[in-house]
Structure formats: C-alpha cells, structure tokens
Amino acid sequence: MKTVIVGGVAAGASTAARLRRLDESAEIVVLERDQYVSFANCGLPYHIGGEIPDRNSLLLQTPESLAASLALDVRIGQEVVRIDRDAKEVEVRDHVQDRTYREAYDKLVLCPGAVPLRPPIPGADDPRVDVLRNIPDMDRIIARLDEDTSSAVVVGGSYIGLELTEAFRSRGLRTVVVERSERLMPWLDPEMTRILDYHVRTHDVDLRLGTSANSVREAPSGKLALDLSDGTTVEADVVVMAAGVRANVDLAREAGIEIGPRGGIVVDAHMRTSAPDILAAGDAVETPNFLTGEPVLSMLASPANRQGRIAADTIAGRDSGYRGTQGTAVVKVFDMTAGGTGLTETELRAAGIDYRKVYDHHNGHAAYYPGTAPLFLKVLFAPADGKLLGAQVLGWDGVDKRIDVLAVALRAGMTVYDLEHLELAYAPPYGSAKDPVNMVGFLGANLLRGDIDLWYPEDYPDCADRVTILDTRTQAEYDAWHIPGAILVPYTELRRRLDEVPRDKPVYTYCRSGFRSYIAYCVLKQNGWDDVAFLAGGMMTYHGYHRTPLEVGKGGMPVVAHAEGDMARRAGALEHV
C-alpha cells in the first residue's frame, strides 16, 4: 500500500516514522513544499537571540537521514497544488526541476500546517515585513539583523511575539511590541498577565497595549514606519508580524473536503477526513476540546505529533483514537515563565459552564532557600464535584512542573479534593512540603465544603457601599496604597480590636497575598461575625484585575511585604518540625 503525506515537520514526519515502524512493506512518500522536512520550529526565536548558537542543531532530519533510517521517500521543494480524489492522485509542482507531475496514492495524509497572518492593512505585504514560521523566515530575519540594525517592532504579544522580543533585546535592539488587546498573552485570563507587563518593561521593552497597527510604510529615514491606532508612529529597521496563524486548508477546501467552524479540516478521532482514504493531522485540523467537545485549533507541537501517530495507526489498521485537546502550553518570557492548561475563565463564561476559582501565591520553592518568588497560580473547577477545568501559572521558578502536574490531573479527571492528597517531590531548592498545587487543592476543597468564603477583585467597587472592607496589612503598606474606603486593622492586632469592626454588614478582608486576611477571616468567624469573606489571591490578584499600581522590584519581581515574608519563612521552618 502506498501512502502519500503532504507536509513534514511535526505531524507529517510523525505520521511517516510511525507508519514505517508499523509496516516495513509500506511505500511512504513525503512531499514537502519547503527545503526543510524536519526542523525544530519552536527553537527558531532562540537561534535568532543566540541562545541556540548552532543553526544546524535545529535541523532534526534530512531526506537522506530519513531514507537511511526509515526507508522513506522524502522529496523537498515539492508543492502539492491539487487533489484528484476520483483518480486518487495529487498534482505536484516540482520547484527543484521546474516541472509538474502527478503522484498516485492509496492513502493520503494532509499535514499542511498553518500560515502566518498578516493584518489586512496597507503595507503589511511589503517584502521587508517579516513573519517567523520556518527556517527561511529565521534566516531572513537574522540577515536583516546583521545589517547594522538597531531597532525592531513586533506586532503581537503572544508566544512568538514575546520570544522574538526577548531575542531582539538580547541582541541590543530597541524593541517595541504592539498588541491590540489590553494585555500580553491573550490566551491567559486578564488578571494573570499584569505582572508580565511589568516584567517585560523592566527589560526596556516599549509596550503598546490596546493598540493596533494601521499601516506600514517607508519612512524618510529609509526605515519602516508603523502608523498605530493611538495616533502615534514608530520607526524600526526590522518589523515582524507575530499576530497569529490560520490553518492552511486551501488544498483541502478545493478538493471538497469538509472544513469546520474554526477554519480547520474536520477529522474524526482516527484523523480521517470527510473524503475516503484521506486523513489529516497537525495545525490544519480541528479537534474536540477535551472538556467541552467543541472543535478547536490547537496549533501546538505536542498535539500535532500525537495526531500524526494516530493517523499512521489508522492506516495500519490499528484502533487508535485522539482523545481531545486541552491546550497545555508554556512559554519563557525573559526571566519569567507562563503556562496554562484546560479552559480559561473567559472560555468558561463564553461556554456557559458554571465554575469556581481560587488563587495562590506561594513561592516556587521554600521561601528560606535563595532564588524564589511568589507564583501567580489560578485554578478553575466545577462547583458540584470539584473537577478540574483549567489552570494558569506565572512565575520565576517551578512554573513548568506545576502546569504539568495540573495538566495530568485535569486529563485524569481529578478534583480539587484529589489535589489535597497529591504526594509531590520536595526539597528546599525545588518546592515546599505543602506544594502550591496542594495549596490550591486545600483552598478549592475548603471553598466547596463551606469552610471558607471568598470575595474577588471583580466584586469591587460594586460591593463598596454594602460591606466593610478590612485591610489586615501593616500601617506602612496601607499608607503606600489601599483599596479606597478600606479601614485598617492589622491582623496581629485584630483580636484586641474587635470592637472596631462593624457587625451591621458583611466584612471583606484583604492583604497582600491572602494569608493574613485568611487569619483575620478565621478570627472574625469564630468571634460571631457570620458574613465574612477574604480576598481570593489578595492584592497580588486585585492589582492584576484592576491594573492598579503593583510594587515590583528588580526584574519585575513582586515585592512581598516584610510581615508576610517573615510569616512565610516561619511556615517554611515549621515544615521540618
């Protein structure tokens, strides 16, 4: 049986390699339009920035190596321009020999990937305006950087945009980031990304949030000029559009293959399309969201590899099925890391799914061991049974392992009650005896059991007239900044100053991260106050939601008040008792 695979890289190469391992007699042809059939596209920004100095290390396989190791017929510079479903042939434009030919197939696998988006604005198609998707794109950008460049503009503040921003800053370029939403990393919830703004700005990046590029033109200086929606203009030697991608489905659409509501190729769990003997995998396909079942475009390497493997299983007669995409992702942003898995709060609201949420800001590892800082951790879960629905983490250390733990827990159908009992690796350089994952389990389980009550940043200012807002921090912290209308009673003084707390309306407590206000909550509840709640995530979450001043130190790291820092150190010492 002959299988023709359109496209290489993650999905196509995985399909070919898996199929060969399953069937030594299969005839396998891979037709790749570009000159590189297997490369580490996620590593491209890091070669631009110099972290990966050897360009060849990004080239994972060549046609020659794949022929030698797996007996694959890999042809580069071969663009499939049409599918003849009746004849079971594809029409191929051979850019190497400048000819066109037809290739027959028994099974056809479409892995055409995605196409970078260029905003529909004047000048976006200027050849000097770059995108970053493959090796030639990377080479072209590096060539521009070698031409005595000093400035760059990146349009888009998500994965590729911020990775490129870091690369340009590492080369000493003055860099502007233009992002049309009001925050970086729009795939995270708004309150989670505030700290990223500070952190990126501490690396001398000019952020233009809530701003779009209206046009690109040549400036009198010879540089490129971007006219922005806020009425300003920025000039730069290098301009890169990192505003997202779209599924490359033109070939499939012209062949009459069904395209889904998200603009991707419709496939079943076995990666079969609507056309007989044609399968598809990778960035161009729609797959069901693991939690909702609704179609999504993942555009991630890990799902693409799994889909390619399943396509090969299907061709080989194995009963293998794709189990849905949960969108687990992680990204390095200078010294910080951001990650997420499952659904965001924004997505849950849009889907009409009921949920509860908790935040935690414990350190990435034991507070008394050097080199840590608070994590920004958010977990979403079902109110009926506590089943995990999504998680997001930002921080300086230990972000990736928390996201991976939560991703596995979500995939396994675990609950916040299960998180309480996870036994996770601990030593002071790596974590805490009560890991932040355990802590969000404690918080979530306590909330569902009715042991605690929370209020949230979005409750303010609507709640201001009907509740007493109690600041439980120190006088110095209160004087520096506090929620308007809040009264100050430090939590260490609360027991002897209970008569200062009104009993005629609910009491909402808050502090820096949630610990001191929780102690105050317990004191009030056990002294007869019935209607009490403490601020979920404290001021560290409040600042993100309301975009109010957040005290940060070197590298954008949040400054933790001394009282809370001392308490954290004491708690760390008690972990060994």
XYZ file of C-alpha atoms in Angstrom:
577
model
C 0.000 0.000 0.000
C 1.249 3.463 -0.898
C 0.770 6.405 1.443
C 1.489 9.952 0.313
C 1.982 12.544 3.067
C 1.644 16.234 2.235
C 3.931 18.189 4.554
C 6.610 17.237 7.030
C 7.718 18.785 10.336
C 5.714 17.615 13.387
C 2.584 15.914 12.055
C 3.852 14.735 8.676
C 7.183 13.398 9.903
C 5.495 11.681 12.860
C 2.997 10.017 10.543
C 5.731 8.743 8.241
C 8.014 7.492 11.011
C 5.238 5.718 12.911
C 3.831 4.122 9.779
C 7.236 2.752 8.840
C 7.677 1.235 12.307
C 4.301 -0.467 11.928
C 4.680 -1.615 8.319
C 8.066 -2.342 6.801
C 6.474 -3.130 3.415
C 4.565 0.161 3.055
C 5.534 2.611 0.331
C 5.728 6.021 2.031
C 6.227 9.272 0.127
C 6.556 12.630 1.914
C 6.082 15.725 -0.240
C 7.389 18.891 1.426
C 6.974 22.266 -0.253
C 9.951 23.868 1.520
C 13.569 22.787 1.722
C 13.389 21.504 5.298
C 11.280 18.474 6.103
C 12.004 18.147 9.819
C 13.139 21.076 11.934
C 12.605 22.467 15.423
C 10.292 25.359 14.635
C 9.832 26.112 18.344
C 13.558 26.799 18.552
C 13.666 29.467 15.821
C 13.450 32.538 18.120
C 16.200 31.146 20.329
C 18.629 30.882 17.433
C 17.786 34.454 16.455
C 18.579 35.541 20.011
C 21.758 33.481 20.233
C 20.720 31.040 22.976
C 20.990 28.259 20.370
C 24.187 29.206 18.544
C 24.347 26.313 16.066
C 21.803 26.640 13.277
C 22.273 23.002 12.280
C 21.035 21.848 15.673
C 17.557 22.949 14.583
C 17.633 20.597 11.589
C 16.370 17.352 13.062
C 16.233 15.153 9.958
C 17.052 15.399 6.258
C 15.687 13.459 3.287
C 18.923 11.476 3.308
C 18.783 10.588 7.013
C 15.119 9.596 6.777
C 15.843 7.421 3.755
C 18.721 5.722 5.544
C 16.996 5.124 8.867
C 13.350 4.599 7.855
C 13.399 3.964 4.100
C 11.177 6.982 3.462
C 10.908 8.656 0.056
C 11.167 12.277 1.179
C 11.053 14.927 -1.528
C 11.677 18.593 -0.726
C 10.679 21.518 -2.907
C 7.517 19.630 -3.908
C 4.281 21.609 -3.618
C 1.007 19.702 -3.889
C -1.348 22.010 -5.789
C -4.385 19.781 -6.388
C -6.010 16.570 -5.187
C -7.792 14.379 -7.721
C -9.995 12.311 -5.452
C -11.502 10.230 -8.277
C -8.132 9.191 -9.690
C -6.541 9.066 -6.205
C -3.672 11.229 -7.361
C -2.123 14.515 -6.324
C -0.731 17.089 -8.716
C 2.722 18.207 -7.634
C 4.692 21.265 -8.664
C 8.374 20.372 -8.517
C 10.205 23.602 -7.686
C 13.582 21.859 -7.903
C 13.259 20.732 -11.529
C 10.611 23.276 -12.548
C 8.062 20.706 -13.661
C 4.640 19.383 -12.734
C 3.783 15.722 -12.215
C 1.113 13.500 -10.683
C 1.618 11.086 -7.783
C -0.793 8.241 -7.072
C -1.800 7.210 -3.568
C -3.772 4.560 -1.742
C -3.903 6.698 1.386
C -3.311 10.439 1.516
C -2.403 12.317 4.705
C -2.693 16.112 4.728
C -0.290 17.864 7.105
C -0.060 21.341 5.526
C 0.325 23.204 8.826
C -0.603 26.836 9.286
C 0.095 30.143 7.568
C 1.242 33.262 9.473
C -1.317 36.041 9.496
C -0.550 39.426 8.068
C -3.047 42.055 9.241
C -5.194 43.402 6.402
C -3.549 46.819 6.475
C -1.673 48.818 3.850
C 1.964 47.773 3.597
C 1.662 44.517 5.528
C 2.717 42.603 2.414
C 5.887 44.674 1.972
C 8.754 42.180 1.460
C 10.670 43.920 4.243
C 7.926 42.993 6.727
C 8.780 39.601 8.178
C 6.977 36.658 9.743
C 8.546 33.728 11.595
C 7.311 30.250 10.738
C 10.182 28.292 9.212
C 13.932 28.165 8.622
C 13.962 30.583 5.647
C 12.000 33.109 7.729
C 14.576 32.785 10.504
C 17.494 33.138 8.090
C 15.938 36.237 6.530
C 15.413 37.917 9.926
C 18.979 37.148 11.013
C 20.287 38.580 7.731
C 18.440 41.809 8.463
C 19.878 41.913 11.976
C 23.352 41.629 10.551
C 22.829 44.806 8.514
C 23.734 47.178 11.355
C 20.190 47.267 12.690
C 19.350 48.961 15.979
C 15.558 48.771 16.328
C 12.659 46.360 15.891
C 8.873 46.303 16.105
C 6.983 43.127 16.911
C 3.254 43.122 16.133
C 1.690 40.618 18.530
C 2.269 39.912 22.218
C 1.721 36.169 22.482
C 4.091 33.166 22.133
C 6.184 34.032 19.092
C 5.900 37.765 19.636
C 7.406 37.689 23.121
C 10.007 35.073 22.235
C 11.133 37.322 19.386
C 11.068 40.337 21.677
C 13.470 38.604 24.030
C 15.665 37.623 21.085
C 15.842 41.197 19.797
C 16.593 42.631 23.245
C 19.358 40.053 23.741
C 20.923 41.486 20.581
C 20.642 45.009 21.962
C 17.863 46.239 19.672
C 15.424 48.895 20.837
C 12.176 46.945 20.688
C 8.527 47.949 20.530
C 5.698 45.433 20.996
C 2.321 46.328 19.508
C -0.561 44.248 20.900
C -4.173 45.049 20.074
C -5.574 43.564 23.301
C -5.048 45.261 26.647
C -2.626 42.573 27.828
C 0.196 40.313 26.823
C -0.518 36.611 26.346
C -4.237 36.983 25.465
C -4.685 33.207 25.891
C -4.448 33.751 29.660
C -7.080 35.477 31.791
C -6.631 39.252 32.112
C -5.746 39.438 35.805
C -2.982 36.863 35.348
C -0.910 38.846 32.880
C -0.428 42.135 34.714
C 2.881 41.008 36.215
C 4.114 40.134 32.709
C 3.631 43.751 31.666
C 5.900 44.922 34.461
C 8.455 42.218 33.840
C 8.751 42.865 30.106
C 9.019 46.616 30.678
C 11.901 46.107 33.107
C 13.824 44.733 30.120
C 13.460 48.090 28.357
C 10.708 46.969 26.011
C 8.275 49.630 24.814
C 4.843 48.018 25.197
C 1.936 49.454 23.217
C -1.029 47.534 24.636
C -4.565 48.076 23.369
C -3.026 49.332 20.141
C -3.185 48.094 16.549
C -1.018 48.712 13.515
C -2.995 50.680 10.917
C -0.403 50.744 8.143
C 3.225 50.090 7.279
C 5.180 52.453 5.059
C 8.692 53.596 4.300
C 9.828 56.484 6.462
C 12.001 59.340 5.102
C 14.880 57.783 7.062
C 14.595 54.633 4.962
C 13.307 52.621 7.891
C 9.860 51.096 8.097
C 7.217 53.195 9.844
C 4.134 51.768 11.529
C 1.189 54.087 11.988
C -0.672 52.954 15.089
C -4.295 53.204 16.173
C -3.437 55.575 19.021
C -2.232 58.176 16.514
C 1.473 57.589 17.045
C 4.079 56.296 14.626
C 7.052 54.049 15.374
C 10.035 53.502 13.088
C 12.240 50.431 13.026
C 14.853 48.615 10.984
C 13.048 45.285 11.434
C 9.286 44.652 11.577
C 7.876 41.204 12.336
C 4.213 40.283 12.227
C 3.530 37.795 15.036
C -0.216 38.293 15.118
C -1.169 34.626 14.886
C -1.705 31.998 12.193
C -4.527 30.412 10.238
C -4.972 26.791 9.270
C -3.628 26.109 5.768
C -6.721 24.459 4.316
C -6.817 25.784 0.731
C -5.802 22.450 -0.802
C -8.378 20.538 1.241
C -11.154 23.024 0.541
C -10.542 22.917 -3.215
C -10.792 19.120 -3.031
C -14.220 19.351 -1.412
C -13.046 18.152 1.985
C -15.170 19.427 4.870
C -13.867 22.494 6.684
C -15.129 23.136 10.204
C -16.420 26.243 12.014
C -12.936 27.149 13.293
C -11.484 27.124 9.779
C -9.693 23.790 10.092
C -10.069 20.427 8.364
C -12.751 18.307 10.023
C -11.428 14.929 11.196
C -12.787 12.126 13.341
C -10.974 10.578 16.299
C -8.945 8.423 13.861
C -7.834 11.531 11.904
C -9.991 10.620 8.883
C -11.425 13.493 6.865
C -14.777 13.582 5.086
C -13.104 12.177 1.948
C -12.434 8.433 1.610
C -8.801 7.401 2.098
C -7.738 10.928 3.042
C -6.541 11.702 6.559
C -5.210 14.900 8.113
C -3.193 15.929 11.162
C -1.443 18.885 12.753
C -2.116 22.613 12.803
C -4.592 22.451 9.920
C -7.144 20.199 11.644
C -9.919 20.827 14.127
C -10.106 18.505 17.109
C -12.545 18.411 20.031
C -11.729 20.302 23.179
C -11.055 17.732 25.881
C -13.556 19.306 28.289
C -16.318 20.735 26.102
C -16.152 18.583 22.975
C -16.329 21.747 20.868
C -13.957 21.955 17.873
C -10.700 23.838 18.407
C -7.495 24.607 16.539
C -4.587 23.729 18.810
C -1.554 24.950 16.781
C 0.744 23.153 19.247
C 3.577 20.717 18.540
C 2.610 18.052 21.057
C -0.954 17.500 19.734
C 0.397 17.551 16.162
C 2.832 14.751 16.941
C 0.142 12.641 18.618
C -2.243 13.207 15.718
C 0.392 12.091 13.220
C 0.957 8.943 15.224
C -2.781 8.204 15.284
C -3.095 8.790 11.528
C -0.378 6.180 10.980
C -2.131 3.766 13.346
C -5.353 4.194 11.396
C -3.658 3.470 8.069
C -2.011 0.392 9.588
C -5.352 -0.918 10.819
C -4.901 -0.160 14.484
C -7.785 1.101 16.619
C -6.179 4.297 17.892
C -8.121 7.470 18.617
C -7.369 11.073 19.519
C -8.797 11.946 22.928
C -9.147 15.679 22.587
C -7.035 18.781 23.015
C -6.714 20.511 26.377
C -4.360 23.263 25.255
C -1.447 22.756 27.642
C 1.197 25.374 26.893
C 4.228 27.046 28.463
C 6.375 29.958 27.322
C 9.534 31.683 28.537
C 9.259 35.457 28.888
C 12.728 36.766 29.778
C 13.239 35.520 33.365
C 9.607 34.545 33.873
C 7.585 31.559 32.686
C 3.874 31.492 31.873
C 1.773 28.396 31.359
C -1.779 27.145 31.170
C -3.903 24.064 30.657
C -7.598 23.433 30.101
C -10.148 26.229 29.879
C -9.683 29.829 30.974
C -12.298 31.739 32.923
C -13.034 33.714 29.773
C -13.708 30.487 27.865
C -15.827 29.011 30.659
C -18.032 32.089 30.689
C -18.395 32.042 26.917
C -19.377 28.352 27.049
C -21.895 28.929 29.838
C -20.127 26.475 32.162
C -20.513 27.039 35.901
C -17.230 27.142 37.800
C -15.436 28.237 40.938
C -11.902 29.584 41.203
C -9.064 30.039 43.672
C -5.694 31.778 43.535
C -2.459 31.034 45.349
C 0.789 32.985 45.594
C 3.113 30.684 47.488
C 6.735 30.659 46.379
C 8.117 28.410 43.679
C 10.238 26.679 46.313
C 10.873 27.011 50.051
C 10.994 30.700 50.937
C 14.143 30.371 53.045
C 16.121 28.854 50.164
C 17.523 31.558 47.840
C 16.243 32.269 44.353
C 12.479 32.062 44.611
C 9.486 34.378 44.350
C 5.703 34.076 44.576
C 3.866 32.154 41.887
C 0.710 33.526 40.324
C -1.444 30.382 40.330
C -5.107 30.165 39.348
C -7.227 27.016 39.300
C -10.778 26.683 37.947
C -13.065 23.797 38.907
C -16.662 22.587 38.841
C -18.814 23.611 41.830
C -20.692 20.301 42.007
C -17.774 17.895 42.398
C -14.601 19.967 42.270
C -13.484 18.503 38.935
C -10.620 20.486 37.430
C -11.497 22.692 34.458
C -8.376 24.769 33.927
C -5.223 26.212 35.465
C -2.787 29.047 34.812
C 0.608 29.696 36.395
C 3.134 32.519 36.101
C 6.369 32.902 37.994
C 10.138 32.667 38.131
C 10.762 29.093 39.216
C 8.790 25.857 39.162
C 6.082 27.045 36.764
C 6.537 24.258 34.225
C 6.304 21.440 36.748
C 3.124 22.886 38.320
C 1.476 23.184 34.923
C 2.480 19.630 34.037
C 1.091 18.279 37.320
C -2.172 20.153 36.816
C -2.362 19.099 33.153
C -2.086 15.437 34.143
C -4.607 15.921 36.944
C -7.067 17.553 34.556
C -6.605 14.833 31.930
C -7.196 12.189 34.622
C -10.464 13.808 35.696
C -9.138 14.678 39.141
C -10.725 17.164 41.537
C -9.522 19.797 43.971
C -10.095 17.173 46.659
C -7.535 14.989 44.873
C -5.029 17.845 44.740
C -5.084 17.965 48.527
C -3.653 14.459 48.658
C -1.049 14.553 45.876
C 2.369 13.484 47.129
C 4.806 15.650 45.205
C 8.586 15.746 45.317
C 10.007 18.156 47.882
C 13.387 19.533 48.793
C 14.031 23.221 49.619
C 15.611 24.073 46.218
C 12.636 22.606 44.335
C 9.408 23.046 46.254
C 7.680 23.108 49.615
C 6.305 20.427 51.883
C 2.917 21.872 51.090
C 3.311 22.420 47.372
C 1.388 25.240 45.678
C -0.593 22.520 43.886
C -1.597 21.128 47.276
C -2.428 24.649 48.440
C -4.901 25.317 45.629
C -6.387 21.923 46.456
C -6.810 22.984 50.094
C -8.349 26.298 49.054
C -10.695 24.782 46.475
C -11.805 21.947 48.737
C -12.342 24.328 51.674
C -14.432 26.582 49.441
C -16.667 23.740 48.270
C -17.011 22.334 51.790
C -18.127 25.728 53.054
C -15.121 26.099 55.347
C -14.160 29.433 53.759
C -15.858 32.227 51.865
C -14.079 34.293 49.247
C -14.628 37.605 47.589
C -12.988 38.526 44.287
C -11.408 41.620 42.754
C -14.285 41.971 40.308
C -16.700 42.395 43.249
C -15.212 45.848 43.818
C -16.390 48.621 43.568
C -19.980 47.334 43.427
C -19.629 45.911 46.940
C -18.174 49.073 48.493
C -21.444 50.537 49.817
C -22.806 47.338 51.332
C -19.740 45.808 53.043
C -16.940 46.791 55.395
C -13.584 46.342 53.660
C -10.932 45.467 56.221
C -7.237 45.892 55.387
C -5.252 43.461 57.548
C -1.765 44.574 56.497
C 0.633 46.974 58.226
C 0.288 50.735 58.560
C 3.157 51.258 56.110
C 1.518 49.076 53.472
C -1.824 50.788 53.991
C -0.251 54.228 53.643
C 1.519 53.201 50.441
C -1.718 52.065 48.757
C -5.035 50.595 49.833
C -8.460 49.874 48.425
C -10.469 53.104 48.626
C -12.793 53.043 51.617
C -10.955 50.258 53.459
C -10.328 50.527 57.192
C -7.055 49.305 58.653
C -6.796 46.753 61.451
C -3.555 44.731 61.169
C -4.307 41.057 61.613
C -1.926 40.781 64.587
C -3.994 43.417 66.401
C -7.441 42.208 65.397
C -8.192 40.050 68.438
C -7.887 43.043 70.810
C -9.581 45.487 68.438
C -12.686 43.501 67.508
C -14.915 46.314 68.740
C -13.656 48.456 65.825
C -15.109 46.078 63.247
C -18.782 46.813 62.391
C -21.275 43.994 62.852
C -24.129 45.521 60.870
C -22.905 44.455 57.418
C -20.633 41.895 55.787
C -16.869 42.167 56.328
C -14.482 41.656 53.410
C -10.850 41.243 54.495
C -7.758 41.535 52.325
C -3.955 41.540 52.489
C -1.044 41.172 50.097
C -1.474 37.536 49.015
C -4.327 36.107 51.091
C -2.606 34.612 54.152
C -3.090 37.429 56.687
C -6.646 38.128 55.559
C -7.439 34.418 55.946
C -6.242 34.514 59.565
C -8.394 37.599 60.102
C -11.331 35.784 58.490
C -10.941 32.891 60.940
C -10.740 35.276 63.920
C -13.912 37.088 62.887
C -15.883 33.937 62.047
C -15.043 32.382 65.393
C -15.985 35.549 67.252
C -19.511 35.769 65.950
C -19.283 37.512 62.576
C -21.495 35.449 60.272
C -20.959 37.177 56.952
C -17.203 37.321 56.340
C -15.036 36.658 53.269
C -11.387 37.169 52.385
C -9.998 38.368 49.069
C -9.010 35.486 46.772
C -5.351 35.928 45.894
C -5.101 39.158 47.875
C -3.744 42.361 46.427
C -1.466 40.455 44.063
C -4.577 39.351 42.175
C -6.502 42.583 42.780
C -3.758 44.642 41.129
C -3.864 42.411 38.074
C -7.624 42.696 37.694
C -7.902 46.440 38.268
C -4.484 47.270 36.784
C -3.646 49.378 39.832
C -0.059 50.037 40.996
C 1.810 46.862 41.892
C 5.046 47.197 43.834
C 7.769 45.371 41.973
C 11.497 45.108 42.371
C 14.408 44.061 40.172
C 13.344 42.148 37.083
C 9.671 42.891 37.720
C 9.621 40.544 40.709
C 6.788 41.414 43.129
C 7.909 42.892 46.428
C 6.444 40.891 49.315
C 5.786 42.861 52.499
C 8.125 42.061 55.375
C 5.369 40.799 57.653
C 4.176 38.300 55.095
C 7.719 37.336 54.160
C 8.558 36.679 57.796
C 5.433 34.557 58.153
C 6.396 32.574 55.057
C 9.847 31.909 56.491
C 8.344 30.750 59.766
C 5.957 28.469 57.892
C 8.913 27.090 55.961
C 10.751 26.330 59.191
C 7.704 24.536 60.563
C 7.662 22.246 57.528
C 10.542 20.309 59.101
C 9.007 20.001 62.578
